[in-house]
Amino acid sequence: MIPLLDWHGVLTGQPLQWIISGFLTTLWVTVAGILLATVLAVLFLALRLAGGRIGNGLVAVWVSLFRNTPLLVQLLFWYFAAWNLLPLAFRDFINADHRWSILPGDVWWLTPEFICSAWGLGVFTSAFLIEEIESGLRAVTSGQREAALAQGFSTWRLFRLILLPQGLANAWQPIIGQYLNLMKLSSLASGIGFAELTYQVRQIESYNAHALEAFAVGTVLYLLTGIIAGAILVRLGPKHARVAAKRRNA
């Protein structure tokens, strides 16, 4: 017998406020994680390109360490171990109330939970982005590299003006996949007490036992966020990547 669903206990009052708060928190930590992961990936790719054996070794260690360690373990390490190694004055500053640190939707970003979650997600995803973008870079023909060097391009200008734009275009679809995966993996941040969507859904379950309805709403929000974010990222991607995507969908 199919149980009757009581949506009133989820989509009204305090439970609805929790869902909205958790959803907005998930969006903001996803954006922060994506920005951090992208910056780290580009920096490490530049290091791999220009760093010789030492640079290649450092990048290899970074990728191997964070790709082969469960994300939940990493989040627990950043929050319970690494955070306590920071100077006490810095931790006290983060833990203090700062009205200017409130994002739209009443999301506080200057908190240990938000910072450790965004950092953990960004670092973890950067290890995958490095390999995805590296594959795109390898697809750039060697003739373009040689022509740029022959015209006096430095290693950094070669990377920034020739390799990176084309590498991003070649690997844009896998990059979008990693960004969306980061959004979904943000649910693991509930393990360190971060009040994102999954955390709030579980709180509703404890509050009024409407577990099925709460998790159904959470599932729909994750699904819609992934679909909409994927469409936006395809539109924002490099021109060559958009053309390739249209050809695949034709």
Short mmCIF file of C-alpha atoms in Angstrom, two decimals, residues 1-248:
data_model
loop_
_atom_site.label_atom_id
_atom_site.label_comp_id
_atom_site.label_asym_id
_atom_site.label_seq_id
_atom_site.Cartn_x
_atom_site.Cartn_y
_atom_site.Cartn_z
CA MET A 1 0.00 0.00 0.00
CA ILE A 2 1.43 3.36 -1.06
CA PRO A 3 1.73 5.77 1.91
CA LEU A 4 0.02 9.15 1.67
CA LEU A 5 2.48 12.03 1.41
CA ASP A 6 1.97 15.07 3.60
CA TRP A 7 3.69 17.94 1.76
CA HIS A 8 2.30 20.45 4.25
CA GLY A 9 4.85 19.25 6.81
CA VAL A 10 7.73 20.06 4.44
CA LEU A 11 6.70 23.00 2.28
CA THR A 12 5.39 25.28 5.02
CA GLY A 13 6.70 26.92 8.18
CA GLN A 14 10.09 26.11 9.64
CA PRO A 15 10.80 23.09 7.39
CA LEU A 16 10.38 25.25 4.27
CA GLN A 17 12.76 27.85 5.71
CA TRP A 18 15.33 25.11 6.37
CA ILE A 19 15.03 23.82 2.80
CA ILE A 20 15.44 27.28 1.30
CA SER A 21 18.41 28.04 3.57
CA GLY A 22 20.07 24.71 2.78
CA PHE A 23 19.51 25.10 -0.94
CA LEU A 24 21.02 28.60 -1.05
CA THR A 25 23.93 27.45 1.09
CA THR A 26 24.55 24.59 -1.36
CA LEU A 27 24.57 27.02 -4.28
CA TRP A 28 27.04 29.40 -2.62
CA VAL A 29 29.48 26.70 -1.48
CA THR A 30 29.29 25.19 -4.99
CA VAL A 31 30.23 28.52 -6.56
CA ALA A 32 33.08 29.00 -4.09
CA GLY A 33 34.35 25.47 -4.66
CA ILE A 34 34.21 25.82 -8.45
CA LEU A 35 36.17 29.08 -8.40
CA LEU A 36 38.82 27.64 -6.08
CA ALA A 37 39.11 24.39 -8.04
CA THR A 38 39.51 26.26 -11.33
CA VAL A 39 42.21 28.58 -9.98
CA LEU A 40 44.15 25.70 -8.42
CA ALA A 41 43.89 23.61 -11.59
CA VAL A 42 45.20 26.41 -13.80
CA LEU A 43 48.08 27.18 -11.42
CA PHE A 44 49.13 23.54 -11.19
CA LEU A 45 48.89 23.10 -14.95
CA ALA A 46 51.17 26.11 -15.40
CA LEU A 47 53.55 24.58 -12.86
CA ARG A 48 53.51 21.27 -14.71
CA LEU A 49 54.25 23.05 -17.99
CA ALA A 50 57.11 25.18 -16.71
CA GLY A 51 58.32 23.47 -13.55
CA GLY A 52 60.46 20.71 -15.02
CA ARG A 53 60.85 17.51 -13.05
CA ILE A 54 60.22 19.17 -9.70
CA GLY A 55 57.03 20.86 -10.91
CA ASN A 56 55.79 17.66 -12.52
CA GLY A 57 56.51 15.77 -9.33
CA LEU A 58 54.60 18.25 -7.15
CA VAL A 59 51.59 18.16 -9.46
CA ALA A 60 51.66 14.35 -9.59
CA VAL A 61 51.68 14.16 -5.79
CA TRP A 62 48.79 16.64 -5.54
CA VAL A 63 46.67 14.75 -8.07
CA SER A 64 47.43 11.33 -6.63
CA LEU A 65 46.81 12.39 -3.02
CA PHE A 66 43.46 14.09 -3.49
CA ARG A 67 42.06 11.80 -6.19
CA ASN A 68 42.76 8.65 -4.20
CA THR A 69 41.49 9.81 -0.82
CA PRO A 70 37.74 9.77 -0.06
CA LEU A 71 36.30 13.26 0.01
CA LEU A 72 34.59 12.74 3.35
CA VAL A 73 37.93 11.83 4.91
CA GLN A 74 39.44 15.00 3.45
CA LEU A 75 36.62 17.17 4.80
CA LEU A 76 36.99 15.63 8.24
CA PHE A 77 40.74 16.29 8.12
CA TRP A 78 40.36 19.94 7.09
CA TYR A 79 37.72 20.62 9.73
CA PHE A 80 38.90 18.63 12.74
CA ALA A 81 42.68 18.55 12.22
CA ALA A 82 44.01 21.22 9.85
CA TRP A 83 41.68 23.92 11.21
CA ASN A 84 43.08 23.49 14.72
CA LEU A 85 46.62 23.97 13.42
CA LEU A 86 45.86 27.51 12.32
CA PRO A 87 46.88 30.42 14.59
CA LEU A 88 44.42 31.03 17.41
CA ALA A 89 44.03 34.71 16.51
CA PHE A 90 42.98 33.75 12.98
CA ARG A 91 40.44 31.21 14.25
CA ASP A 92 39.01 33.72 16.70
CA PHE A 93 38.61 36.23 13.87
CA ILE A 94 36.75 33.69 11.72
CA ASN A 95 34.51 32.63 14.61
CA ALA A 96 33.54 36.23 15.44
CA ASP A 97 30.34 37.73 14.05
CA HIS A 98 30.91 39.78 10.90
CA ARG A 99 27.80 41.30 9.40
CA TRP A 100 29.65 41.97 6.15
CA SER A 101 30.23 38.23 5.65
CA ILE A 102 26.56 37.45 4.91
CA LEU A 103 25.82 36.42 1.34
CA PRO A 104 22.41 36.92 -0.32
CA GLY A 105 19.99 34.44 1.20
CA ASP A 106 21.40 34.97 4.71
CA VAL A 107 24.31 32.58 4.10
CA TRP A 108 27.34 33.18 6.33
CA TRP A 109 30.53 32.43 4.42
CA LEU A 110 33.11 33.44 7.02
CA THR A 111 32.63 30.39 9.20
CA PRO A 112 34.84 27.31 9.76
CA GLU A 113 32.19 25.06 8.22
CA PHE A 114 31.81 27.09 5.02
CA ILE A 115 35.54 27.68 4.58
CA CYS A 116 36.52 24.05 5.20
CA SER A 117 33.72 22.79 2.95
CA ALA A 118 34.59 25.12 0.08
CA TRP A 119 38.31 24.42 0.47
CA GLY A 120 37.83 20.65 0.66
CA LEU A 121 35.52 20.56 -2.36
CA GLY A 122 37.79 22.87 -4.35
CA VAL A 123 40.97 20.95 -3.60
CA PHE A 124 39.34 17.59 -4.33
CA THR A 125 37.85 18.76 -7.64
CA SER A 126 41.06 20.52 -8.71
CA ALA A 127 42.84 17.16 -8.82
CA PHE A 128 40.33 15.93 -11.40
CA LEU A 129 40.24 19.20 -13.33
CA ILE A 130 44.01 19.09 -13.77
CA GLU A 131 43.76 15.81 -15.65
CA GLU A 132 40.70 16.84 -17.64
CA ILE A 133 42.27 20.09 -18.83
CA GLU A 134 45.60 18.36 -19.41
CA SER A 135 43.83 16.01 -21.82
CA GLY A 136 42.44 19.04 -23.63
CA LEU A 137 45.90 20.59 -23.81
CA ARG A 138 47.34 17.45 -25.35
CA ALA A 139 44.78 17.74 -28.15
CA VAL A 140 46.35 21.03 -29.27
CA THR A 141 48.60 20.27 -32.21
CA SER A 142 52.34 20.43 -31.67
CA GLY A 143 52.64 22.72 -34.69
CA GLN A 144 50.89 25.51 -32.82
CA ARG A 145 53.26 25.13 -29.89
CA GLU A 146 56.29 25.22 -32.16
CA ALA A 147 54.97 28.22 -34.08
CA ALA A 148 54.36 30.17 -30.87
CA LEU A 149 57.84 29.38 -29.53
CA ALA A 150 59.38 30.32 -32.89
CA GLN A 151 57.72 33.74 -32.62
CA GLY A 152 59.29 34.33 -29.21
CA PHE A 153 56.39 33.39 -26.93
CA SER A 154 57.45 32.70 -23.37
CA THR A 155 56.24 29.52 -21.67
CA TRP A 156 53.64 31.47 -19.70
CA ARG A 157 52.33 33.33 -22.80
CA LEU A 158 52.21 30.06 -24.72
CA PHE A 159 50.13 28.54 -21.93
CA ARG A 160 47.86 31.56 -21.40
CA LEU A 161 47.22 32.59 -25.01
CA ILE A 162 47.51 29.39 -27.04
CA LEU A 163 47.20 26.23 -24.98
CA LEU A 164 44.73 27.13 -22.23
CA PRO A 165 41.92 28.60 -24.39
CA GLN A 166 42.00 25.65 -26.78
CA GLY A 167 42.50 23.13 -23.98
CA LEU A 168 39.43 24.44 -22.16
CA ALA A 169 37.38 24.25 -25.36
CA ASN A 170 38.50 20.65 -25.99
CA ALA A 171 37.75 19.54 -22.42
CA TRP A 172 34.73 21.74 -21.64
CA GLN A 173 32.16 18.94 -21.40
CA PRO A 174 34.24 16.88 -18.92
CA ILE A 175 34.94 20.08 -16.98
CA ILE A 176 31.20 20.72 -16.69
CA GLY A 177 30.83 17.19 -15.40
CA GLN A 178 33.37 17.86 -12.66
CA TYR A 179 31.63 21.11 -11.68
CA LEU A 180 28.28 19.34 -11.39
CA ASN A 181 29.90 16.52 -9.45
CA LEU A 182 31.23 19.12 -7.00
CA MET A 183 27.67 20.37 -6.49
CA LYS A 184 26.45 16.86 -5.70
CA LEU A 185 29.41 16.05 -3.47
CA SER A 186 28.67 19.14 -1.37
CA SER A 187 26.13 16.90 0.41
CA LEU A 188 29.08 15.21 2.15
CA ALA A 189 29.82 18.49 3.93
CA SER A 190 26.91 17.68 6.23
CA GLY A 191 29.38 15.29 7.88
CA ILE A 192 31.19 18.28 9.41
CA GLY A 193 28.00 20.05 10.46
CA PHE A 194 27.72 22.29 7.42
CA ALA A 195 24.05 23.26 7.03
CA GLU A 196 23.65 22.65 3.29
CA LEU A 197 20.63 21.04 1.65
CA THR A 198 21.19 17.44 2.78
CA TYR A 199 21.84 18.57 6.35
CA GLN A 200 18.57 20.53 6.40
CA VAL A 201 16.60 17.65 4.87
CA ARG A 202 17.83 15.37 7.63
CA GLN A 203 16.89 18.01 10.17
CA ILE A 204 13.31 17.96 8.87
CA GLU A 205 13.27 14.20 9.26
CA SER A 206 14.19 14.57 12.93
CA TYR A 207 11.80 17.50 13.38
CA ASN A 208 8.54 15.98 12.16
CA ALA A 209 9.39 12.54 10.71
CA HIS A 210 8.47 13.60 7.14
CA ALA A 211 11.56 11.86 5.77
CA LEU A 212 10.10 10.70 2.45
CA GLU A 213 8.71 14.10 1.52
CA ALA A 214 11.83 15.94 2.65
CA PHE A 215 14.20 13.72 0.71
CA ALA A 216 11.91 13.90 -2.33
CA VAL A 217 12.10 17.70 -2.29
CA GLY A 218 15.87 17.58 -1.80
CA THR A 219 16.27 15.15 -4.72
CA VAL A 220 14.21 17.38 -7.03
CA LEU A 221 16.25 20.45 -6.05
CA TYR A 222 19.55 18.66 -6.75
CA LEU A 223 18.20 17.42 -10.09
CA LEU A 224 16.91 20.82 -11.22
CA THR A 225 20.10 22.53 -10.08
CA GLY A 226 22.21 20.10 -12.10
CA ILE A 227 20.10 20.52 -15.24
CA ILE A 228 19.99 24.32 -15.06
CA ALA A 229 23.65 24.70 -14.07
CA GLY A 230 24.72 22.35 -16.87
CA ALA A 231 22.76 24.35 -19.46
CA ILE A 232 24.23 27.62 -18.18
CA LEU A 233 27.78 26.27 -18.20
CA VAL A 234 27.38 25.02 -21.77
CA ARG A 235 26.24 28.49 -22.82
CA LEU A 236 29.12 30.14 -20.96
CA GLY A 237 31.73 27.78 -22.36
CA PRO A 238 34.22 28.51 -25.15
CA LYS A 239 32.71 28.94 -28.61
CA HIS A 240 34.28 25.77 -30.02
CA ALA A 241 32.92 23.77 -27.10
CA ARG A 242 29.38 25.10 -27.68
CA VAL A 243 29.56 24.19 -31.36
CA ALA A 244 30.73 20.66 -30.52
CA ALA A 245 27.93 20.26 -27.98
CA LYS A 246 25.32 21.31 -30.55
CA ARG A 247 26.71 18.79 -33.05
CA ARG A 248 26.49 16.00 -30.47
#
